[in-house]
């Protein structure tokens, strides 16, 4: 299936600039470390830092970037402002949807009348 080059990425243009997760894992391997090892070195549960591949987590992004030897902005430009500060996630990140909140409390279990 070919894509139309004139179509825009619905996630936004800077999302295309983010490193692919496989590239991040490969860069960690080249640096002679893994997500598991980084997690343990920084006192997180063994698989915790893997989450940074799917969700923004500024502290974990800093740890991964430091292990690779680049800045977090270079790996995930869609997660940072041009000045280097992380985006808050409240509708600032490209491709993120606005969270849907419940406006009313769900009804509890109905009890049988005695």
Coordinates of N, CA and C in Angstrom, one line a residue:
X1 N 0.8 -1.2 0.0 CA 0.0 0.0 0.0 C 0.9 1.2 0.0
X2 N 0.7 2.1 -0.9 CA 1.4 3.3 -1.0 C 0.6 4.5 -0.4
X3 N 1.4 5.3 0.3 CA 0.7 6.5 0.8 C 0.9 7.7 -0.1
X4 N -0.1 8.6 0.0 CA 0.0 9.8 -0.8 C 1.0 10.8 -0.2
X5 N 2.0 11.2 -0.8 CA 3.0 12.1 -0.2 C 2.5 13.4 0.2
X6 N 1.3 13.8 -0.4 CA 0.7 15.1 -0.1 C -0.1 15.1 1.2
X7 N -0.5 13.8 1.6 CA -1.2 13.7 2.9 C -0.4 14.1 4.1
X8 N -1.0 14.7 5.0 CA -0.2 15.0 6.2 C -0.4 13.9 7.3
X9 N 0.6 13.8 8.1 CA 0.5 12.8 9.2 C -0.5 13.3 10.2
X10 N -1.5 12.6 10.5 CA -2.5 13.1 11.5 C -1.9 13.3 12.9
X11 N -0.8 12.7 13.2 CA -0.2 12.9 14.5 C 0.6 14.2 14.5
X12 N 0.9 14.8 13.4 CA 1.6 16.1 13.3 C 3.0 15.9 12.7
X13 N 3.6 17.0 12.2 CA 4.8 16.9 11.5 C 6.0 16.5 12.4
X14 N 6.0 17.0 13.7 CA 7.2 16.7 14.5 C 7.1 15.2 15.0
X15 N 6.0 14.6 14.9 CA 5.9 13.2 15.3 C 6.7 12.3 14.4
X16 N 6.8 12.8 13.1 CA 7.6 12.1 12.1 C 9.1 12.2 12.5
X17 N 9.5 13.2 13.2 CA 10.9 13.4 13.6 C 11.3 12.6 14.8
X18 N 10.4 12.1 15.6 CA 10.7 11.2 16.7 C 11.4 10.0 16.3
X19 N 12.4 9.5 17.1 CA 13.1 8.3 16.7 C 12.1 7.1 16.8
X20 N 12.3 6.1 16.0 CA 11.6 4.9 16.1 C 12.0 4.2 17.3
X21 N 11.1 3.5 18.0 CA 11.5 2.7 19.2 C 12.6 1.7 19.0
X22 N 12.6 1.1 17.8 CA 13.7 0.2 17.5 C 15.1 0.9 17.4
X23 N 15.1 2.1 17.0 CA 16.3 2.9 16.9 C 16.8 3.3 18.3
X24 N 15.9 3.5 19.2 CA 16.2 3.9 20.6 C 16.9 2.6 21.2
X25 N 16.2 1.5 21.1 CA 16.8 0.2 21.6 C 18.1 -0.1 21.1
X26 N 18.3 0.1 19.8 CA 19.6 -0.1 19.1 C 20.7 0.8 19.7
X27 N 20.3 2.1 19.9 CA 21.2 3.1 20.4 C 21.7 2.7 21.8
X28 N 20.7 2.2 22.6 CA 21.1 1.7 23.9 C 22.0 0.5 23.9
X29 N 21.8 -0.4 23.0 CA 22.7 -1.5 22.8 C 24.1 -1.1 22.4
X30 N 24.1 -0.1 21.5 CA 25.5 0.4 21.1 C 26.2 1.1 22.3
X31 N 25.4 1.6 23.2 CA 26.0 2.2 24.4 C 26.2 1.2 25.5
X32 N 26.0 -0.1 25.1 CA 26.3 -1.2 26.0 C 25.4 -1.2 27.2
X33 N 24.1 -0.9 27.0 CA 23.2 -1.0 28.1 C 21.8 -1.4 27.6
X34 N 20.8 -1.6 28.4 CA 19.5 -1.9 28.1 C 18.5 -1.1 28.9
X35 N 17.2 -1.2 28.6 CA 16.2 -0.5 29.4 C 16.2 -1.2 30.8
X36 N 16.3 -2.5 30.8 CA 16.3 -3.2 32.1 C 17.4 -2.7 33.0
X37 N 18.6 -2.7 32.4 CA 19.8 -2.3 33.2 C 19.7 -0.8 33.7
X38 N 19.2 0.1 32.8 CA 19.0 1.5 33.2 C 18.0 1.6 34.3
X39 N 16.9 0.8 34.2 CA 15.9 0.8 35.2 C 16.4 0.4 36.6
X40 N 17.2 -0.6 36.6 CA 17.8 -1.1 37.9 C 18.8 -0.2 38.4
X41 N 19.6 0.4 37.6 CA 20.6 1.4 38.0 C 20.0 2.6 38.7
X42 N 18.8 3.0 38.3 CA 18.2 4.2 38.8 C 17.0 3.8 39.8
X43 N 17.0 2.6 40.3 CA 16.1 2.2 41.3 C 14.7 2.2 40.9
X44 N 14.4 1.8 39.6 CA 13.0 1.6 39.2 C 12.9 0.1 39.0
X45 N 11.6 -0.4 38.9 CA 11.3 -1.8 38.6 C 12.0 -2.1 37.2
X46 N 12.3 -3.4 37.0 CA 13.1 -3.8 35.9 C 12.5 -3.3 34.5
X47 N 11.2 -3.3 34.3 CA 10.7 -3.0 33.0 C 10.1 -1.6 32.9
X48 N 10.3 -0.8 34.0 CA 9.7 0.5 34.0 C 10.0 1.5 32.9
X49 N 11.3 1.6 32.6 CA 11.7 2.6 31.6 C 11.3 2.2 30.2
X50 N 10.8 1.0 29.9 CA 10.3 0.6 28.6 C 9.1 1.5 28.3
X51 N 8.4 2.0 29.3 CA 7.2 2.8 29.1 C 7.5 4.1 28.3
X52 N 8.7 4.6 28.4 CA 9.1 5.8 27.7 C 9.0 5.7 26.2
X53 N 9.0 4.5 25.7 CA 8.8 4.3 24.2 C 7.4 4.6 23.8
X54 N 6.4 4.4 24.7 CA 5.0 4.6 24.4 C 4.4 5.9 25.0
X55 N 4.9 6.3 26.1 CA 4.3 7.5 26.8 C 5.3 8.5 27.2
X56 N 5.0 9.7 27.2 CA 6.0 10.7 27.7 C 6.2 10.6 29.2
X57 N 7.5 10.6 29.6 CA 7.9 10.6 31.0 C 9.2 11.3 31.0
X58 N 9.2 12.6 31.3 CA 10.4 13.4 31.2 C 11.7 12.9 31.9
X59 N 11.5 12.4 33.1 CA 12.6 11.9 33.9 C 13.3 10.7 33.2
X60 N 12.4 9.8 32.7 CA 12.9 8.6 32.0 C 13.6 9.0 30.7
X61 N 13.0 10.0 30.0 CA 13.6 10.4 28.8 C 15.0 11.0 29.0
X62 N 15.2 11.7 30.1 CA 16.5 12.2 30.4 C 17.5 11.1 30.7
X63 N 17.0 10.0 31.4 CA 17.9 8.9 31.7 C 18.3 8.2 30.4
X64 N 17.4 7.9 29.5 CA 17.7 7.2 28.3 C 18.6 8.1 27.4
X65 N 18.3 9.3 27.3 CA 19.1 10.2 26.4 C 20.5 10.3 27.0
X66 N 20.7 10.4 28.3 CA 22.0 10.5 28.9 C 22.8 9.2 28.6
X67 N 22.1 8.1 28.6 CA 22.8 6.8 28.3 C 23.2 6.7 26.9
X68 N 22.4 7.3 26.0 CA 22.8 7.3 24.6 C 23.8 8.4 24.2
X69 N 23.7 9.5 25.0 CA 24.7 10.5 24.7 C 24.1 11.7 23.9
X70 N 22.8 11.8 23.9 CA 22.1 12.9 23.2 C 21.1 13.6 24.1
X71 N 20.5 14.6 23.7 CA 19.4 15.3 24.5 C 18.1 14.6 24.3
X72 N 17.2 14.7 25.2 CA 15.9 14.1 25.0 C 15.1 14.8 23.8
X73 N 15.4 16.1 23.6 CA 14.7 16.8 22.5 C 15.1 16.2 21.2
X74 N 16.3 15.6 21.1 CA 16.8 15.1 19.8 C 16.1 13.7 19.5
X75 N 15.7 13.0 20.6 CA 15.0 11.7 20.4 C 13.5 11.9 20.2
X76 N 12.9 12.8 21.0 CA 11.5 13.0 21.0 C 11.1 14.5 20.8
X77 N 11.3 15.0 19.7 CA 11.0 16.5 19.5 C 9.5 16.8 19.7
X78 N 8.7 15.8 19.5 CA 7.2 16.1 19.6 C 6.8 16.3 21.1
X79 N 7.7 15.9 22.0 CA 7.4 16.0 23.4 C 8.0 17.2 24.1
X80 N 8.7 18.1 23.4 CA 9.4 19.2 23.9 C 9.1 20.5 23.2
X81 N 9.1 21.6 23.9 CA 9.0 22.9 23.3 C 10.4 23.3 22.7
X82 N 10.4 24.3 21.8 CA 11.7 24.7 21.2 C 12.8 25.1 22.2
X83 N 12.3 25.6 23.4 CA 13.3 26.0 24.4 C 13.8 24.8 25.2
X84 N 13.3 23.6 25.0 CA 13.8 22.5 25.7 C 13.0 22.0 26.9
X85 N 11.9 22.8 27.2 CA 11.1 22.3 28.3 C 10.1 21.3 27.8
X86 N 9.8 20.3 28.7 CA 8.8 19.3 28.3 C 7.4 19.9 28.1
X87 N 6.7 19.4 27.1 CA 5.3 19.8 27.0 C 4.5 19.1 28.1
X88 N 3.4 19.8 28.5 CA 2.7 19.3 29.7 C 1.8 18.2 29.4
X89 N 1.4 18.0 28.2 CA 0.5 16.9 27.9 C -1.0 17.3 27.9
X90 N -1.3 18.5 28.3 CA -2.7 18.9 28.4 C -3.1 19.5 27.0
X91 N -3.1 18.7 26.0 CA -3.4 19.1 24.7 C -2.3 19.8 23.9
X92 N -1.1 19.8 24.5 CA 0.1 20.4 23.9 C 0.8 19.5 22.9
X93 N 0.8 18.2 23.2 CA 1.5 17.3 22.4 C 0.7 17.1 21.1
X94 N 1.4 17.0 20.0 CA 0.8 16.8 18.7 C 0.3 15.3 18.7
X95 N -0.9 15.1 18.2 CA -1.4 13.8 18.1 C -2.1 13.3 19.3
X96 N -2.0 14.0 20.4 CA -2.7 13.5 21.6 C -4.1 14.0 21.6
X97 N -5.0 13.2 22.0 CA -6.4 13.6 22.1 C -6.7 14.2 23.5
X98 N -7.7 15.0 23.5 CA -8.1 15.6 24.8 C -8.7 14.6 25.6
X99 N -8.3 14.4 26.9 CA -8.9 13.4 27.7 C -10.4 13.6 27.9
X100 N -11.1 12.5 27.9 CA -12.6 12.6 28.1 C -12.9 12.3 29.6
X101 N -13.5 13.3 30.3 CA -13.8 13.1 31.7 C -15.3 12.8 31.8
X102 N -15.7 12.0 32.8 CA -17.1 11.8 33.1 C -17.6 13.0 33.8
X103 N -18.8 13.4 33.4 CA -19.5 14.5 34.0 C -20.4 14.1 35.2
X104 N -20.8 12.9 35.2 CA -21.6 12.4 36.3 C -21.0 11.1 36.9
X105 N -21.3 10.9 38.1 CA -20.9 9.7 38.8 C -21.7 8.5 38.3
X106 N -21.0 7.3 38.0 CA -21.8 6.2 37.5 C -22.7 5.6 38.7
X107 N -23.8 5.1 38.3 CA -24.7 4.5 39.2 C -24.1 3.3 39.8
X108 N -24.3 3.1 41.1 CA -23.8 1.9 41.8 C -24.7 0.7 41.5
X109 N -24.4 -0.4 42.1 CA -25.2 -1.6 42.0 C -26.6 -1.3 42.6
X110 N -27.6 -1.8 41.9 CA -28.9 -1.6 42.4 C -29.2 -2.7 43.4
X111 N -29.8 -2.4 44.5 CA -30.1 -3.4 45.5 C -31.5 -3.8 45.3
X112 N -31.8 -5.0 45.7 CA -33.1 -5.6 45.6 C -34.0 -5.0 46.7
X113 N -35.2 -4.7 46.4 CA -36.1 -4.2 47.5 C -36.4 -5.3 48.4
X114 N -36.4 -5.0 49.7 CA -36.7 -6.1 50.7 C -38.2 -6.3 50.9

